[in-house]
Amino acid sequence: MAIVLAGGAGFIGSHLARHFLAQGRHVLVLDNLCRGRQEYLANCGGNLDFDQIDLADEKATLAAIAACHARHPISEIWHMAANSDILSGMEDPHVDLRDTFLTTFSLLQAMKKLGLGHIAFASSSAVYGEHGADVKIAEDTGPLLPISNYGAMKLASEALISAAAENFLKKAIIFRFPNVVGVPATHGVILDFVRKLKESPELLKVLGNGSQQKIYLHVADLVDAMLFINERAKDRLTVCNIGPDDAGCAVRFIAESVVQAISPAAAIEYGSADRGWVGDVPRFSYSVKRLENMGWTSPRTSSQAVAKAIEEIICQEHGL
Amino acid sequence: MAIVLAGGAGFIGSHLARHFLAQGRHVLVLDNLCRGRQEYLANCGGNLDFDQIDLADEKATLAAIAACHARHPISEIWHMAANSDILSGMEDPHVDLRDTFLTTFSLLQAMKKLGLGHIAFASSSAVYGEHGADVKIAEDTGPLLPISNYGAMKLASEALISAAAENFLKKAIIFRFPNVVGVPATHGVILDFVRKLKESPELLKVLGNGSQQKIYLHVADLVDAMLFINERAKDRLTVCNIGPDDAGCAVRFIAESVVQAISPAAAIEYGSADRGWVGDVPRFSYSVKRLENMGWTSPRTSSQAVAKAIEEIICQEHGL
């Protein structure tokens, strides 16, 4: 049975593609290559089909999935496509509308038309908005008042999937990701710091005062957790936070670690705001009880995930 | 200062239009007239401008609002536009996408471009999904897992407004409506029953087993509550349930009351399902503490609202 990977040429999608291909599954990757790259899928081997389409385009999405389904019946749709650049989405929400929300709409329409019932969706802790550091945010926590268009379009996608689960889906899984780190890095604070220091090795300017503290998960652990949940979820609709069970890691720690690794003499200059940009949630505390109760625990803490990713991203950026 | 009423030719919007016009405000009604009708605004008098546009069309929306703003500076945007027909939206989600969600997207884009900061938005208890009759759903209740595309697109709209409140809005109010009844009725269970009995006076067929129990509010009371909240809300973002503080009113009561009023000898035939259709929340219990703490209490119970609306809708349908 084939698997469709929407956004499968992206940071996280390409890891999933490798996994499913290694399992011997037939994989159809659909990606607009706005942020993903075909080279991320190089040397994957196996039964990989790649189709560069705009997933916000309903007709193109249906056509691509229907064509695959006719040759290799599809068992699961993994929807990892999104505009992962939160900041750009605050400046122009059309990007989030198209790449994060309308992709979900198109995929669900195609699934309904083709009678496909199993979707796994990459949502985000950004759907929660700001609850402060004292509330341990669990899957049932409310209210859901996102502060970025990225979070808004992820919540909008969740809502559509939830209605579709009532209507026609057989099995829908909504994963809520924390910050995910690793390679191939396309965006994010570590990559940003590494690139800044490569350009000006004497000074690292940090957005915000460095106190922003977030949960980080390494992409290898994320993929492991998603597969675990997908295997065990029995309900028509499952929502699950994914992350390590810790208090997170501060931007200051990341800045200092990157400086230490690349340019130990560099000065670090912090901003004054408590957040990096409009739409940035400065601190949050995350409950992963549901996932732990299912039987999965992260092998790495937030800081360990960050430390590993810093090494990997430095190698990536220096072509090592 | 002018007020823009998106969806102002609809059931609820036309009541608001009358109110603002009576206050002497300049009102611009924007409506695609899919469900609204210009005649609902007949004999309103006052400074009313009407523009039939598709609010999902960003350019048209911006142009209409900008033109008004140039002549009469706009102080508030009231967004009442939506596909209110939940059932049709489950059959074809494009209607909800266009009329419920993309209208919100367009309006926010126009507001950002024109520097308008005050939006009042008609959301719905449908964003909550099913919590069973035992949970009193309050504004902070989670999870938010709507079971209709209507509820999904309302939640999606809330999410966008929430992100915009972080980004550029000065004052955003999200009203969560229960079932709203009254005239001019364009849809809903009472109108449905009245029309069915007019057509076949011997038998009323009811979708679902009649046990669905919901909160009902009369449109006159809804308008009163919205104006009250809009006046008092001070935060950048206010979310508020609106409704009477009661356990609601069963479909069986509505069916019997309509039969009694129109065709007392008619038989009533119930279905077997606990809900009228896919996406119909069969029962819910609603907290209006936040609104009561602000100082507003509904003058009518759910049953009283229904009883009044039945009279009004019978008059409407019989041209009285």
PDB file of N, CA and C in Angstrom, chain A residues 114-172:
ATOM      1  N   LEU A 114     -11.882  10.217  -3.099  1.00  0.00           N
ATOM      2  CA  LEU A 114     -11.274   8.924  -3.410  1.00  0.00           C
ATOM      3  C   LEU A 114     -11.563   7.867  -2.344  1.00  0.00           C
ATOM      4  N   GLY A 115     -12.299   8.259  -1.301  1.00  0.00           N
ATOM      5  CA  GLY A 115     -12.624   7.292  -0.257  1.00  0.00           C
ATOM      6  C   GLY A 115     -11.429   6.901   0.601  1.00  0.00           C
ATOM      7  N   LEU A 116     -10.491   7.832   0.783  1.00  0.00           N
ATOM      8  CA  LEU A 116      -9.329   7.558   1.635  1.00  0.00           C
ATOM      9  C   LEU A 116      -9.627   8.043   3.049  1.00  0.00           C
ATOM     10  N   GLY A 117      -9.312   7.231   4.047  1.00  0.00           N
ATOM     11  CA  GLY A 117      -9.808   7.546   5.376  1.00  0.00           C
ATOM     12  C   GLY A 117      -8.777   7.806   6.455  1.00  0.00           C
ATOM     13  N   HIS A 118      -7.487   7.735   6.120  1.00  0.00           N
ATOM     14  CA  HIS A 118      -6.449   7.807   7.164  1.00  0.00           C
ATOM     15  C   HIS A 118      -5.518   8.987   6.896  1.00  0.00           C
ATOM     16  N   ILE A 119      -5.548   9.975   7.785  1.00  0.00           N
ATOM     17  CA  ILE A 119      -4.659  11.127   7.643  1.00  0.00           C
ATOM     18  C   ILE A 119      -3.865  11.340   8.930  1.00  0.00           C
ATOM     19  N   ALA A 120      -2.583  11.642   8.751  1.00  0.00           N
ATOM     20  CA  ALA A 120      -1.724  12.022   9.878  1.00  0.00           C
ATOM     21  C   ALA A 120      -1.267  13.445   9.606  1.00  0.00           C
ATOM     22  N   PHE A 121      -1.517  14.340  10.548  1.00  0.00           N
ATOM     23  CA  PHE A 121      -1.320  15.771  10.284  1.00  0.00           C
ATOM     24  C   PHE A 121      -0.339  16.402  11.268  1.00  0.00           C
ATOM     25  N   ALA A 122       0.610  17.150  10.715  1.00  0.00           N
ATOM     26  CA  ALA A 122       1.594  17.871  11.516  1.00  0.00           C
ATOM     27  C   ALA A 122       1.014  19.184  11.997  1.00  0.00           C
ATOM     28  N   SER A 123       0.482  19.192  13.218  1.00  0.00           N
ATOM     29  CA  SER A 123       0.036  20.455  13.794  1.00  0.00           C
ATOM     30  C   SER A 123       1.129  20.953  14.732  1.00  0.00           C
ATOM     31  N   SER A 124       0.785  21.910  15.559  1.00  0.00           N
ATOM     32  CA  SER A 124       1.835  22.636  16.274  1.00  0.00           C
ATOM     33  C   SER A 124       1.348  23.110  17.625  1.00  0.00           C
ATOM     34  N   SER A 125       2.278  23.236  18.546  1.00  0.00           N
ATOM     35  CA  SER A 125       1.948  23.849  19.830  1.00  0.00           C
ATOM     36  C   SER A 125       1.553  25.311  19.649  1.00  0.00           C
ATOM     37  N   ALA A 126       1.813  25.867  18.461  1.00  0.00           N
ATOM     38  CA  ALA A 126       1.415  27.262  18.200  1.00  0.00           C
ATOM     39  C   ALA A 126      -0.103  27.442  18.218  1.00  0.00           C
ATOM     40  N   VAL A 127      -0.861  26.346  18.117  1.00  0.00           N
ATOM     41  CA  VAL A 127      -2.327  26.497  18.184  1.00  0.00           C
ATOM     42  C   VAL A 127      -2.781  26.976  19.559  1.00  0.00           C
ATOM     43  N   TYR A 128      -1.950  26.754  20.577  1.00  0.00           N
ATOM     44  CA  TYR A 128      -2.379  27.083  21.939  1.00  0.00           C
ATOM     45  C   TYR A 128      -2.320  28.571  22.252  1.00  0.00           C
ATOM     46  N   GLY A 129      -1.469  29.318  21.537  1.00  0.00           N
ATOM     47  CA  GLY A 129      -1.274  30.717  21.905  1.00  0.00           C
ATOM     48  C   GLY A 129      -0.527  30.814  23.214  1.00  0.00           C
ATOM     49  N   GLU A 130      -0.712  31.940  23.901  1.00  0.00           N
ATOM     50  CA  GLU A 130       0.053  32.163  25.128  1.00  0.00           C
ATOM     51  C   GLU A 130      -0.732  31.775  26.369  1.00  0.00           C
ATOM     52  N   HIS A 131      -0.212  30.853  27.128  1.00  0.00           N
ATOM     53  CA  HIS A 131      -0.843  30.474  28.398  1.00  0.00           C
ATOM     54  C   HIS A 131       0.076  30.782  29.572  1.00  0.00           C
ATOM     55  N   GLY A 132       1.231  31.369  29.297  1.00  0.00           N
ATOM     56  CA  GLY A 132       2.197  31.628  30.359  1.00  0.00           C
ATOM     57  C   GLY A 132       2.941  30.360  30.713  1.00  0.00           C
ATOM     58  N   ALA A 133       3.994  30.500  31.513  1.00  0.00           N
ATOM     59  CA  ALA A 133       4.860  29.355  31.807  1.00  0.00           C
ATOM     60  C   ALA A 133       4.276  28.471  32.910  1.00  0.00           C
ATOM     61  N   ASP A 134       3.231  28.947  33.581  1.00  0.00           N
ATOM     62  CA  ASP A 134       2.708  28.198  34.729  1.00  0.00           C
ATOM     63  C   ASP A 134       1.705  27.110  34.348  1.00  0.00           C
ATOM     64  N   VAL A 135       1.067  27.272  33.203  1.00  0.00           N
ATOM     65  CA  VAL A 135       0.088  26.280  32.771  1.00  0.00           C
ATOM     66  C   VAL A 135       0.794  25.206  31.956  1.00  0.00           C
ATOM     67  N   LYS A 136       0.644  23.964  32.367  1.00  0.00           N
ATOM     68  CA  LYS A 136       1.183  22.867  31.554  1.00  0.00           C
ATOM     69  C   LYS A 136       0.163  22.563  30.467  1.00  0.00           C
ATOM     70  N   ILE A 137       0.461  22.962  29.254  1.00  0.00           N
ATOM     71  CA  ILE A 137      -0.518  22.853  28.185  1.00  0.00           C
ATOM     72  C   ILE A 137      -0.701  21.401  27.754  1.00  0.00           C
ATOM     73  N   ALA A 138      -1.915  20.905  27.931  1.00  0.00           N
ATOM     74  CA  ALA A 138      -2.242  19.544  27.484  1.00  0.00           C
ATOM     75  C   ALA A 138      -3.173  19.634  26.281  1.00  0.00           C
ATOM     76  N   GLU A 139      -3.468  18.488  25.702  1.00  0.00           N
ATOM     77  CA  GLU A 139      -4.261  18.469  24.474  1.00  0.00           C
ATOM     78  C   GLU A 139      -5.651  19.055  24.665  1.00  0.00           C
ATOM     79  N   ASP A 140      -6.194  18.995  25.879  1.00  0.00           N
ATOM     80  CA  ASP A 140      -7.538  19.491  26.121  1.00  0.00           C
ATOM     81  C   ASP A 140      -7.553  20.922  26.659  1.00  0.00           C
ATOM     82  N   THR A 141      -6.389  21.531  26.759  1.00  0.00           N
ATOM     83  CA  THR A 141      -6.319  22.891  27.291  1.00  0.00           C
ATOM     84  C   THR A 141      -7.023  23.887  26.363  1.00  0.00           C
ATOM     85  N   GLY A 142      -7.741  24.807  26.941  1.00  0.00           N
ATOM     86  CA  GLY A 142      -8.335  25.915  26.216  1.00  0.00           C
ATOM     87  C   GLY A 142      -8.063  27.184  26.983  1.00  0.00           C
ATOM     88  N   PRO A 143      -8.322  28.362  26.465  1.00  0.00           N
ATOM     89  CA  PRO A 143      -8.794  28.555  25.092  1.00  0.00           C
ATOM     90  C   PRO A 143      -7.669  28.386  24.080  1.00  0.00           C
ATOM     91  N   LEU A 144      -8.039  28.224  22.833  1.00  0.00           N
ATOM     92  CA  LEU A 144      -7.056  28.160  21.757  1.00  0.00           C
ATOM     93  C   LEU A 144      -7.082  29.486  21.012  1.00  0.00           C
ATOM     94  N   LEU A 145      -6.151  30.351  21.386  1.00  0.00           N
ATOM     95  CA  LEU A 145      -6.091  31.688  20.792  1.00  0.00           C
ATOM     96  C   LEU A 145      -4.670  31.934  20.289  1.00  0.00           C
ATOM     97  N   PRO A 146      -4.372  31.393  19.110  1.00  0.00           N
ATOM     98  CA  PRO A 146      -3.018  31.521  18.575  1.00  0.00           C
ATOM     99  C   PRO A 146      -2.636  32.987  18.365  1.00  0.00           C
ATOM    100  N   ILE A 147      -1.351  33.270  18.443  1.00  0.00           N
ATOM    101  CA  ILE A 147      -0.906  34.661  18.270  1.00  0.00           C
ATOM    102  C   ILE A 147      -0.106  34.843  16.983  1.00  0.00           C
ATOM    103  N   SER A 148      -0.035  33.815  16.157  1.00  0.00           N
ATOM    104  CA  SER A 148       0.606  33.961  14.845  1.00  0.00           C
ATOM    105  C   SER A 148      -0.337  33.408  13.783  1.00  0.00           C
ATOM    106  N   ASN A 149      -0.174  33.869  12.549  1.00  0.00           N
ATOM    107  CA  ASN A 149      -0.979  33.313  11.464  1.00  0.00           C
ATOM    108  C   ASN A 149      -0.622  31.848  11.227  1.00  0.00           C
ATOM    109  N   TYR A 150       0.628  31.514  11.490  1.00  0.00           N
ATOM    110  CA  TYR A 150       1.040  30.108  11.407  1.00  0.00           C
ATOM    111  C   TYR A 150       0.180  29.266  12.359  1.00  0.00           C
ATOM    112  N   GLY A 151       0.119  29.673  13.625  1.00  0.00           N
ATOM    113  CA  GLY A 151      -0.689  28.952  14.603  1.00  0.00           C
ATOM    114  C   GLY A 151      -2.159  28.955  14.225  1.00  0.00           C
ATOM    115  N   ALA A 152      -2.619  30.087  13.694  1.00  0.00           N
ATOM    116  CA  ALA A 152      -4.026  30.195  13.298  1.00  0.00           C
ATOM    117  C   ALA A 152      -4.352  29.209  12.185  1.00  0.00           C
ATOM    118  N   MET A 153      -3.472  29.096  11.197  1.00  0.00           N
ATOM    119  CA  MET A 153      -3.761  28.223  10.059  1.00  0.00           C
ATOM    120  C   MET A 153      -3.573  26.745  10.442  1.00  0.00           C
ATOM    121  N   LYS A 154      -2.737  26.479  11.430  1.00  0.00           N
ATOM    122  CA  LYS A 154      -2.631  25.110  11.943  1.00  0.00           C
ATOM    123  C   LYS A 154      -3.922  24.756  12.692  1.00  0.00           C
ATOM    124  N   LEU A 155      -4.408  25.693  13.501  1.00  0.00           N
ATOM    125  CA  LEU A 155      -5.664  25.430  14.221  1.00  0.00           C
ATOM    126  C   LEU A 155      -6.825  25.284  13.243  1.00  0.00           C
ATOM    127  N   ALA A 156      -6.828  26.129  12.233  1.00  0.00           N
ATOM    128  CA  ALA A 156      -7.866  26.040  11.202  1.00  0.00           C
ATOM    129  C   ALA A 156      -7.828  24.666  10.530  1.00  0.00           C
ATOM    130  N   SER A 157      -6.645  24.175  10.276  1.00  0.00           N
ATOM    131  CA  SER A 157      -6.493  22.850   9.651  1.00  0.00           C
ATOM    132  C   SER A 157      -6.987  21.750  10.582  1.00  0.00           C
ATOM    133  N   GLU A 158      -6.617  21.859  11.840  1.00  0.00           N
ATOM    134  CA  GLU A 158      -7.107  20.886  12.832  1.00  0.00           C
ATOM    135  C   GLU A 158      -8.632  20.845  12.832  1.00  0.00           C
ATOM    136  N   ALA A 159      -9.223  22.035  12.799  1.00  0.00           N
ATOM    137  CA  ALA A 159     -10.682  22.138  12.873  1.00  0.00           C
ATOM    138  C   ALA A 159     -11.332  21.441  11.690  1.00  0.00           C
ATOM    139  N   LEU A 160     -10.762  21.649  10.508  1.00  0.00           N
ATOM    140  CA  LEU A 160     -11.303  20.988   9.306  1.00  0.00           C
ATOM    141  C   LEU A 160     -11.173  19.474   9.410  1.00  0.00           C
ATOM    142  N   ILE A 161     -10.037  19.030   9.907  1.00  0.00           N
ATOM    143  CA  ILE A 161      -9.805  17.582  10.045  1.00  0.00           C
ATOM    144  C   ILE A 161     -10.782  17.004  11.066  1.00  0.00           C
ATOM    145  N   SER A 162     -11.015  17.760  12.130  1.00  0.00           N
ATOM    146  CA  SER A 162     -11.963  17.312  13.154  1.00  0.00           C
ATOM    147  C   SER A 162     -13.366  17.143  12.566  1.00  0.00           C
ATOM    148  N   ALA A 163     -13.794  18.105  11.770  1.00  0.00           N
ATOM    149  CA  ALA A 163     -15.119  17.997  11.130  1.00  0.00           C
ATOM    150  C   ALA A 163     -15.136  16.836  10.137  1.00  0.00           C
ATOM    151  N   ALA A 164     -14.032  16.638   9.435  1.00  0.00           N
ATOM    152  CA  ALA A 164     -13.960  15.530   8.468  1.00  0.00           C
ATOM    153  C   ALA A 164     -13.974  14.179   9.178  1.00  0.00           C
ATOM    154  N   ALA A 165     -13.422  14.154  10.397  1.00  0.00           N
ATOM    155  CA  ALA A 165     -13.435  12.904  11.171  1.00  0.00           C
ATOM    156  C   ALA A 165     -14.874  12.530  11.524  1.00  0.00           C
ATOM    157  N   GLU A 166     -15.702  13.542  11.765  1.00  0.00           N
ATOM    158  CA  GLU A 166     -17.120  13.296  12.038  1.00  0.00           C
ATOM    159  C   GLU A 166     -17.831  12.862  10.759  1.00  0.00           C
ATOM    160  N   ASN A 167     -17.359  13.353   9.659  1.00  0.00           N
ATOM    161  CA  ASN A 167     -18.067  13.203   8.390  1.00  0.00           C
ATOM    162  C   ASN A 167     -17.663  11.946   7.617  1.00  0.00           C
ATOM    163  N   PHE A 168     -16.371  11.773   7.354  1.00  0.00           N
ATOM    164  CA  PHE A 168     -16.015  10.661   6.473  1.00  0.00           C
ATOM    165  C   PHE A 168     -14.693   9.966   6.791  1.00  0.00           C
ATOM    166  N   LEU A 169     -13.808  10.598   7.579  1.00  0.00           N
ATOM    167  CA  LEU A 169     -12.516   9.951   7.844  1.00  0.00           C
ATOM    168  C   LEU A 169     -12.696   8.742   8.759  1.00  0.00           C
ATOM    169  N   LYS A 170     -11.761   7.784   8.634  1.00  0.00           N
ATOM    170  CA  LYS A 170     -11.783   6.615   9.511  1.00  0.00           C
ATOM    171  C   LYS A 170     -10.783   6.786  10.650  1.00  0.00           C
ATOM    172  N   LYS A 171      -9.650   7.416  10.348  1.00  0.00           N
ATOM    173  CA  LYS A 171      -8.595   7.560  11.355  1.00  0.00           C
ATOM    174  C   LYS A 171      -7.823   8.842  11.064  1.00  0.00           C
ATOM    175  N   ALA A 172      -7.903   9.781  11.983  1.00  0.00           N
ATOM    176  CA  ALA A 172      -7.198  11.050  11.822  1.00  0.00           C
ATOM    177  C   ALA A 172      -6.327  11.255  13.046  1.00  0.00           C
TER     178      ALA A 172
END
